[in-house]
């Protein structure tokens, strides 16, 4: 189900491309990652080589796709973007690879969802820039090796642990994206406001940043909705009162928790007596997909210290009880 705070991309992301920085110096946050990429890209350019293959992993909405576009721009190559599940057959991959030019970037989002038969063809392409295709003949199978131009594969995943060891081992550069600080999100909101030619109070910017779950995609989405509320009243400037009223109307609380987060915590506390409870049982109880809970909601709840994941299941922490103003019997205090 598409929700306001889902970091997964939706049709609501219209204009997202215009918000993307084009070079590393414009990219806000992820300082260590940026510093490393600056060195790797600079060294590759000096040697007149393609950049080593890059794996970017972390929760959704933190900028993996944006970084792929930046890498292509910095390496002066064109980028081909494809979603892992969309490559169903080896022929699909072969068609993509044979169209690349030297120095191009192939960006595969959700790379952990590549079919295994496709993944195996990718090994030789990444290592030797050779496309090995098995052709079935009457007398038996025959392997045809087709050279392909040197390219850089940029893979993105929210579930790095789901990548097979052989595929993971073929990435020379592996970088994790972390949640952003409030100050970094404020910088992003201010930049977005400039792109949309809207002025915003410092307090309003802070309020949006505090409720953005440390995620740029959510910050940009909340800014758009707050801007909608202001524009509807005929205003082109966003004040603190505007931001608070809009965010409250959107049911995004002071920590950035939405209806699903609150339902998640209330269910653990009230129905399952604070836990432990298994993910599948919890997902069934609140009517959400377990993968959506694990990939989108739990990382932020864990970061805030509102839940713990144990071998026996999920547990609500004392901070969760305090935030919801509930005692250990699940009653309000």
Short mmCIF file of C-alpha atoms in Angstrom, two decimals, residues 161-295:
data_model
loop_
_atom_site.label_atom_id
_atom_site.label_comp_id
_atom_site.label_asym_id
_atom_site.label_seq_id
_atom_site.Cartn_x
_atom_site.Cartn_y
_atom_site.Cartn_z
CA UNK A 161 22.34 -9.71 3.05
CA UNK A 162 20.17 -11.16 0.29
CA UNK A 163 22.93 -10.80 -2.32
CA UNK A 164 24.73 -14.03 -3.12
CA UNK A 165 28.38 -14.20 -2.08
CA UNK A 166 29.68 -14.57 -5.68
CA UNK A 167 27.85 -11.43 -6.79
CA UNK A 168 28.86 -9.40 -3.75
CA UNK A 169 32.50 -10.42 -4.22
CA UNK A 170 32.58 -8.87 -7.71
CA UNK A 171 31.94 -5.36 -6.43
CA UNK A 172 35.19 -3.51 -5.82
CA UNK A 173 33.47 -0.63 -4.03
CA UNK A 174 30.81 -1.27 -1.38
CA UNK A 175 29.32 1.68 0.49
CA UNK A 176 26.51 1.89 3.04
CA UNK A 177 24.19 4.91 3.17
CA UNK A 178 23.13 5.96 6.67
CA UNK A 179 20.22 8.02 7.91
CA UNK A 180 20.79 11.77 7.73
CA UNK A 181 21.13 14.17 10.65
CA UNK A 182 18.52 16.87 11.25
CA UNK A 183 20.98 19.55 10.09
CA UNK A 184 21.62 17.67 6.85
CA UNK A 185 17.90 17.25 6.23
CA UNK A 186 17.42 20.98 6.89
CA UNK A 187 20.00 21.75 4.21
CA UNK A 188 18.11 19.45 1.82
CA UNK A 189 14.75 21.09 2.61
CA UNK A 190 16.24 24.56 2.09
CA UNK A 191 17.66 23.46 -1.27
CA UNK A 192 14.30 21.99 -2.28
CA UNK A 193 12.57 25.23 -1.30
CA UNK A 194 14.94 27.16 -3.58
CA UNK A 195 14.28 24.75 -6.46
CA UNK A 196 10.53 25.29 -6.03
CA UNK A 197 11.03 29.05 -5.59
CA UNK A 198 9.42 29.00 -2.15
CA UNK A 199 10.65 30.75 0.98
CA UNK A 200 10.53 28.99 4.33
CA UNK A 201 11.15 29.98 7.96
CA UNK A 202 14.06 28.37 9.80
CA UNK A 203 11.62 26.97 12.39
CA UNK A 204 9.42 25.49 9.67
CA UNK A 205 12.45 23.90 8.02
CA UNK A 206 13.48 22.40 11.37
CA UNK A 207 9.98 21.03 11.96
CA UNK A 208 9.94 19.27 8.58
CA UNK A 209 13.46 17.94 9.16
CA UNK A 210 12.56 16.52 12.59
CA UNK A 211 9.64 14.59 11.11
CA UNK A 212 11.44 13.29 7.99
CA UNK A 213 12.85 10.09 9.52
CA UNK A 214 16.37 11.07 8.49
CA UNK A 215 15.39 10.36 4.86
CA UNK A 216 15.76 12.93 2.04
CA UNK A 217 12.99 11.43 -0.09
CA UNK A 218 10.52 11.77 2.78
CA UNK A 219 11.77 15.30 3.55
CA UNK A 220 11.11 16.37 -0.04
CA UNK A 221 7.70 14.75 -0.02
CA UNK A 222 6.70 16.40 3.24
CA UNK A 223 7.94 19.74 1.96
CA UNK A 224 5.70 19.39 -1.11
CA UNK A 225 2.65 18.63 1.03
CA UNK A 226 3.37 21.50 3.44
CA UNK A 227 3.81 23.77 0.42
CA UNK A 228 0.42 22.55 -0.87
CA UNK A 229 -1.26 23.61 2.37
CA UNK A 230 0.40 27.03 2.23
CA UNK A 231 -0.40 27.57 -1.46
CA UNK A 232 -4.01 26.52 -0.92
CA UNK A 233 -4.31 29.46 1.50
CA UNK A 234 -2.76 31.76 -1.08
CA UNK A 235 0.66 31.92 0.60
CA UNK A 236 4.08 31.53 -1.06
CA UNK A 237 6.00 31.60 2.21
CA UNK A 238 5.97 28.73 4.73
CA UNK A 239 5.91 29.66 8.41
CA UNK A 240 6.42 27.44 11.43
CA UNK A 241 2.69 27.48 12.16
CA UNK A 242 1.99 26.46 8.55
CA UNK A 243 4.39 23.53 8.78
CA UNK A 244 3.09 22.27 12.14
CA UNK A 245 -0.55 22.54 11.07
CA UNK A 246 0.11 20.72 7.78
CA UNK A 247 2.22 17.97 9.33
CA UNK A 248 -0.37 17.40 12.05
CA UNK A 249 -3.07 17.19 9.38
CA UNK A 250 -0.92 14.58 7.62
CA UNK A 251 -0.74 12.65 10.93
CA UNK A 252 3.03 12.76 11.11
CA UNK A 253 4.01 13.11 14.77
CA UNK A 254 6.95 14.89 16.37
CA UNK A 255 9.31 11.94 15.78
CA UNK A 256 8.18 11.45 12.19
CA UNK A 257 6.03 8.41 13.00
CA UNK A 258 2.95 7.87 10.85
CA UNK A 259 -0.14 5.71 11.22
CA UNK A 260 1.68 2.47 10.40
CA UNK A 261 4.45 3.13 12.94
CA UNK A 262 1.91 3.93 15.66
CA UNK A 263 -0.19 0.88 14.78
CA UNK A 264 2.99 -1.26 14.82
CA UNK A 265 3.99 -0.07 18.30
CA UNK A 266 0.46 -0.21 19.72
CA UNK A 267 0.00 -3.77 18.43
CA UNK A 268 3.27 -4.96 19.99
CA UNK A 269 2.40 -3.28 23.30
CA UNK A 270 -1.31 -4.02 23.57
CA UNK A 271 -1.95 -7.23 21.64
CA UNK A 272 1.37 -8.95 22.25
CA UNK A 273 2.07 -7.54 25.74
CA UNK A 274 5.20 -5.73 24.58
CA UNK A 275 6.65 -8.72 22.74
CA UNK A 276 8.50 -10.67 21.68
CA UNK A 277 6.41 -11.21 18.56
CA UNK A 278 7.44 -12.66 15.21
CA UNK A 279 7.48 -10.40 12.15
CA UNK A 280 4.94 -12.47 10.21
CA UNK A 281 2.49 -12.48 13.12
CA UNK A 282 2.91 -8.74 13.56
CA UNK A 283 2.45 -8.05 9.84
CA UNK A 284 -0.74 -10.13 9.77
CA UNK A 285 -2.08 -8.37 12.84
CA UNK A 286 -1.75 -4.88 11.35
CA UNK A 287 -2.47 -5.78 7.73
CA UNK A 288 0.92 -4.87 6.24
CA UNK A 289 3.43 -6.85 4.21
CA UNK A 290 6.27 -8.18 6.34
CA UNK A 291 8.89 -7.05 3.81
CA UNK A 292 7.49 -3.52 3.87
CA UNK A 293 7.68 -3.43 7.66
CA UNK A 294 11.22 -4.81 7.69
CA UNK A 295 12.62 -2.57 4.94
#
